[in-house]
Amino acid sequence: MELKKKIDEISDFFDSALGSQIKYYALFSFVLWSVHLILISLISYFHLLLNHNIQTIGDWIGDRGWALIIISKVLIFYFALQFIRLKNKKINLVRSYFSNSVQMPRKEVIVALLFLLIGLMGLGSITLNRTLIFEFDRIILSIVGTFILFSVDYALLIVLEIFFPLESEVDKKRKLFIFPMLFYYFTYATFIYEQIVSIKLYAFFFLLLYSGEWRRRNWTLPVLFLLLFLIPSYSFFGLDPVWGASYTFLKMEKVISSFSIFVLITFAVFYLERVQKKKPEYIYRD
């Protein structure tokens, strides 16, 4: 009876709004993992036909890491949207969300953004990269790849939130902590061949989710943090998990630990949360 009760509780959870979001996000990630594994397997197969060794195959995959990430994510996200469009009439609500959920950046957000950038540069002792290999296409791939890596999952969560809206404040808080962990885990499991995946991803994705709910639901603040903090960190400051500082104009002389990233983002979130509580807004229009 106790086992049956536990099974029923688990079943009820996955029938709830939060459980449904987790379920479909996991399904999307599993399909992404499967297709990406097939892609890597095909690449390895053709290399083996050419009598290339495992190290050569690994170097080839790493050298084209961002391209493979972009292809895999965009392809599966496109098919996911086609499936959603065919199966659900709520797709119009998605368009409405992107039209209406716009929040212009305020001074508190700019302060938090500057704090993150200055803090990151200070922690890493940023300096000019004198060993830079200038390849414009690599810089563009890094920028686009970073944007796709984070934005596809974030956009999918927006769609899932529209289809399975969370009513409970407890579930909304749970979501802030659960999905960054799932994002980290699935990114690690899927793209382990292309990049060095660290728990920093959890902190970065948490920042995007939090900013998307700051004051009121929006997609513009996460895009701001993505464009002006995460992309510079990866593509200009040398934290690129695929190519490191090989193609960046700047680099970090010191290794920045995951703990330091967590502390940095925690301070920024704490500041934004404190401002929100000190100056609550019940009705707000940009």
Tab-separated table of C-alpha atoms in Angstrom, residues 10-206:
chain	number	residue	atom	x	y	z
A	10	ILE	CA	4.693	10.587	-8.375
A	11	SER	CA	1.984	10.148	-11.010
A	12	ASP	CA	0.018	13.084	-9.599
A	13	PHE	CA	3.129	15.253	-9.593
A	14	PHE	CA	3.861	14.602	-13.266
A	15	ASP	CA	0.227	15.398	-14.061
A	16	SER	CA	0.613	18.789	-12.357
A	17	ALA	CA	1.741	21.934	-14.199
A	18	LEU	CA	5.317	21.796	-12.864
A	19	GLY	CA	5.524	18.054	-13.451
A	20	SER	CA	4.284	18.486	-17.021
A	21	GLN	CA	6.915	21.139	-17.692
A	22	ILE	CA	9.637	18.834	-16.359
A	23	LYS	CA	8.258	15.891	-18.339
A	24	TYR	CA	8.209	17.681	-21.691
A	25	TYR	CA	11.526	19.417	-21.108
A	26	ALA	CA	13.076	16.020	-20.338
A	27	LEU	CA	11.493	14.589	-23.501
A	28	PHE	CA	12.920	17.446	-25.594
A	29	SER	CA	16.357	16.924	-24.019
A	30	PHE	CA	16.226	13.162	-24.586
A	31	VAL	CA	15.391	13.623	-28.278
A	32	LEU	CA	18.183	16.208	-28.551
A	33	TRP	CA	20.620	13.791	-26.893
A	34	SER	CA	19.557	10.951	-29.210
A	35	VAL	CA	19.830	12.970	-32.430
A	36	HIS	CA	23.144	14.486	-31.363
A	37	LEU	CA	24.515	11.032	-30.536
A	38	ILE	CA	23.482	9.808	-33.997
A	39	LEU	CA	25.210	12.842	-35.550
A	40	ILE	CA	28.425	12.179	-33.610
A	41	SER	CA	28.245	8.486	-34.505
A	42	LEU	CA	27.892	9.253	-38.220
A	43	ILE	CA	30.831	11.658	-38.074
A	44	SER	CA	32.943	9.030	-36.290
A	45	TYR	CA	31.892	6.332	-38.784
A	46	PHE	CA	33.027	8.332	-41.825
A	47	HIS	CA	36.286	9.254	-40.116
A	48	LEU	CA	36.949	5.589	-39.357
A	49	LEU	CA	36.329	4.773	-43.020
A	50	LEU	CA	39.182	7.184	-43.759
A	51	ASN	CA	41.365	5.317	-41.220
A	52	HIS	CA	41.481	8.263	-38.811
A	53	ASN	CA	42.284	7.410	-35.203
A	54	ILE	CA	40.140	8.284	-32.176
A	55	GLN	CA	42.266	11.317	-31.269
A	56	THR	CA	41.843	12.759	-34.766
A	57	ILE	CA	38.073	12.254	-34.539
A	58	GLY	CA	37.991	13.926	-31.127
A	59	ASP	CA	40.024	16.882	-32.383
A	60	TRP	CA	37.713	17.278	-35.411
A	61	ILE	CA	34.590	17.268	-33.220
A	62	GLY	CA	36.115	19.734	-30.747
A	63	ASP	CA	37.257	22.019	-33.552
A	64	ARG	CA	33.687	22.188	-34.898
A	65	GLY	CA	32.047	22.092	-31.485
A	66	TRP	CA	29.906	25.216	-31.757
A	67	ALA	CA	28.699	24.311	-35.255
A	68	LEU	CA	27.552	20.882	-34.016
A	69	ILE	CA	25.819	22.413	-30.991
A	70	ILE	CA	24.020	24.969	-33.171
A	71	ILE	CA	22.882	22.372	-35.718
A	72	SER	CA	21.595	19.958	-33.048
A	73	LYS	CA	19.748	22.528	-30.945
A	74	VAL	CA	18.176	24.489	-33.779
A	75	LEU	CA	17.067	21.343	-35.622
A	76	ILE	CA	15.349	19.753	-32.627
A	77	PHE	CA	13.817	23.045	-31.472
A	78	TYR	CA	12.395	23.603	-34.956
A	79	PHE	CA	10.772	20.153	-34.980
A	80	ALA	CA	9.496	20.690	-31.426
A	81	LEU	CA	7.778	23.918	-32.517
A	82	GLN	CA	6.254	22.176	-35.543
A	83	PHE	CA	4.911	19.443	-33.285
A	84	ILE	CA	3.493	21.986	-30.829
A	85	ARG	CA	1.884	23.977	-33.642
A	86	LEU	CA	0.139	20.850	-34.936
A	87	LYS	CA	-0.959	19.536	-31.550
A	88	ASN	CA	-1.950	22.638	-29.632
A	89	LYS	CA	-4.096	25.670	-30.348
A	90	LYS	CA	-2.293	27.743	-27.724
A	91	ILE	CA	0.477	28.668	-30.143
A	92	ASN	CA	-1.176	32.078	-30.601
A	93	LEU	CA	-0.606	32.701	-26.883
A	94	VAL	CA	3.120	32.287	-27.515
A	95	ARG	CA	3.061	35.082	-30.089
A	96	SER	CA	1.034	37.204	-27.681
A	97	TYR	CA	3.545	36.567	-24.902
A	98	PHE	CA	6.496	37.830	-26.946
A	99	SER	CA	4.497	40.915	-27.946
A	100	ASN	CA	3.278	41.821	-24.470
A	101	SER	CA	5.934	40.550	-22.032
A	102	VAL	CA	8.437	43.315	-22.639
A	103	GLN	CA	10.173	45.049	-19.752
A	104	MET	CA	12.657	47.806	-20.428
A	105	PRO	CA	15.896	47.609	-18.406
A	106	ARG	CA	15.919	49.871	-15.357
A	107	LYS	CA	18.833	51.354	-13.474
A	108	GLU	CA	18.825	48.476	-10.943
A	109	VAL	CA	19.242	45.963	-13.769
A	110	ILE	CA	22.067	48.013	-15.302
A	111	VAL	CA	23.773	48.176	-11.888
A	112	ALA	CA	23.496	44.382	-11.509
A	113	LEU	CA	24.824	43.871	-15.039
A	114	LEU	CA	27.820	46.152	-14.470
A	115	PHE	CA	28.496	44.455	-11.140
A	116	LEU	CA	28.596	41.050	-12.858
A	117	LEU	CA	30.899	42.239	-15.637
A	118	ILE	CA	33.309	44.125	-13.369
A	119	GLY	CA	33.248	41.308	-10.808
A	120	LEU	CA	34.026	38.710	-13.458
A	121	MET	CA	36.905	40.731	-14.884
A	122	GLY	CA	38.263	41.329	-11.385
A	123	LEU	CA	38.055	37.669	-10.353
A	124	GLY	CA	39.822	36.535	-13.496
A	125	SER	CA	42.367	39.368	-13.739
A	126	ILE	CA	41.413	40.040	-17.333
A	127	THR	CA	44.187	40.947	-19.750
A	128	LEU	CA	44.867	41.234	-23.478
A	129	ASN	CA	45.234	37.891	-25.219
A	130	ARG	CA	48.640	38.092	-26.844
A	131	THR	CA	48.323	34.561	-28.251
A	132	LEU	CA	45.081	35.398	-30.063
A	133	ILE	CA	44.401	33.508	-33.275
A	134	PHE	CA	42.170	35.950	-35.125
A	135	GLU	CA	39.480	34.135	-37.099
A	136	PHE	CA	36.358	36.214	-37.550
A	137	ASP	CA	34.146	33.227	-38.366
A	138	ARG	CA	35.157	31.528	-35.099
A	139	ILE	CA	34.199	34.613	-33.094
A	140	ILE	CA	30.793	34.716	-34.807
A	141	LEU	CA	30.262	30.981	-34.239
A	142	SER	CA	31.088	31.401	-30.554
A	143	ILE	CA	28.631	34.298	-30.201
A	144	VAL	CA	25.830	32.535	-32.093
A	145	GLY	CA	26.549	29.225	-30.362
A	146	THR	CA	26.407	30.775	-26.894
A	147	PHE	CA	23.135	32.498	-27.739
A	148	ILE	CA	21.607	29.280	-29.107
A	149	LEU	CA	22.885	27.160	-26.208
A	150	PHE	CA	20.967	29.202	-23.629
A	151	SER	CA	18.124	30.773	-25.610
A	152	VAL	CA	16.659	27.568	-27.082
A	153	ASP	CA	16.074	26.041	-23.650
A	154	TYR	CA	14.804	29.320	-22.252
A	155	ALA	CA	12.373	29.770	-25.159
A	156	LEU	CA	11.134	26.202	-24.698
A	157	LEU	CA	10.435	26.895	-21.017
A	158	ILE	CA	8.417	29.969	-22.022
A	159	VAL	CA	6.294	27.780	-24.298
A	160	LEU	CA	5.851	25.174	-21.554
A	161	GLU	CA	4.884	27.879	-19.051
A	162	ILE	CA	2.181	29.120	-21.428
A	163	PHE	CA	0.818	25.613	-21.963
A	164	PHE	CA	1.162	24.560	-18.298
A	165	PRO	CA	1.013	27.783	-16.225
A	166	LEU	CA	2.197	27.583	-12.617
A	167	GLU	CA	-0.291	28.961	-10.119
A	168	SER	CA	1.487	28.060	-6.892
A	169	GLU	CA	4.204	30.405	-5.588
A	170	VAL	CA	5.978	27.350	-4.199
A	171	ASP	CA	6.092	25.748	-7.656
A	172	LYS	CA	7.394	28.980	-9.163
A	173	LYS	CA	10.278	28.972	-6.676
A	174	ARG	CA	10.906	25.271	-7.286
A	175	LYS	CA	11.120	25.928	-10.999
A	176	LEU	CA	13.893	28.490	-10.444
A	177	PHE	CA	16.078	25.792	-8.888
A	178	ILE	CA	14.985	22.631	-10.715
A	179	PHE	CA	15.375	23.730	-14.329
A	180	PRO	CA	18.918	25.149	-14.055
A	181	MET	CA	19.957	21.750	-12.680
A	182	LEU	CA	18.176	19.953	-15.523
A	183	PHE	CA	19.774	22.341	-18.033
A	184	TYR	CA	23.220	21.624	-16.605
A	185	TYR	CA	22.662	17.856	-16.497
A	186	PHE	CA	21.257	17.542	-20.034
A	187	THR	CA	23.914	19.868	-21.491
A	188	TYR	CA	26.600	17.778	-19.831
A	189	ALA	CA	25.072	14.510	-21.089
A	190	THR	CA	24.542	15.775	-24.649
A	191	PHE	CA	27.481	18.014	-25.522
A	192	ILE	CA	30.231	16.337	-23.530
A	193	TYR	CA	32.145	15.688	-26.787
A	194	GLU	CA	32.330	19.354	-27.793
A	195	GLN	CA	32.843	21.376	-24.654
A	196	ILE	CA	34.052	21.421	-21.085
A	197	VAL	CA	30.764	21.533	-19.191
A	198	SER	CA	30.893	22.832	-15.622
A	199	ILE	CA	28.360	23.579	-12.895
A	200	LYS	CA	28.751	27.260	-13.848
A	201	LEU	CA	25.948	26.536	-16.317
A	202	TYR	CA	23.573	26.148	-13.378
A	203	ALA	CA	24.345	29.656	-12.107
A	204	PHE	CA	24.123	31.219	-15.574
A	205	PHE	CA	20.755	29.620	-16.384
A	206	PHE	CA	19.413	30.481	-12.926
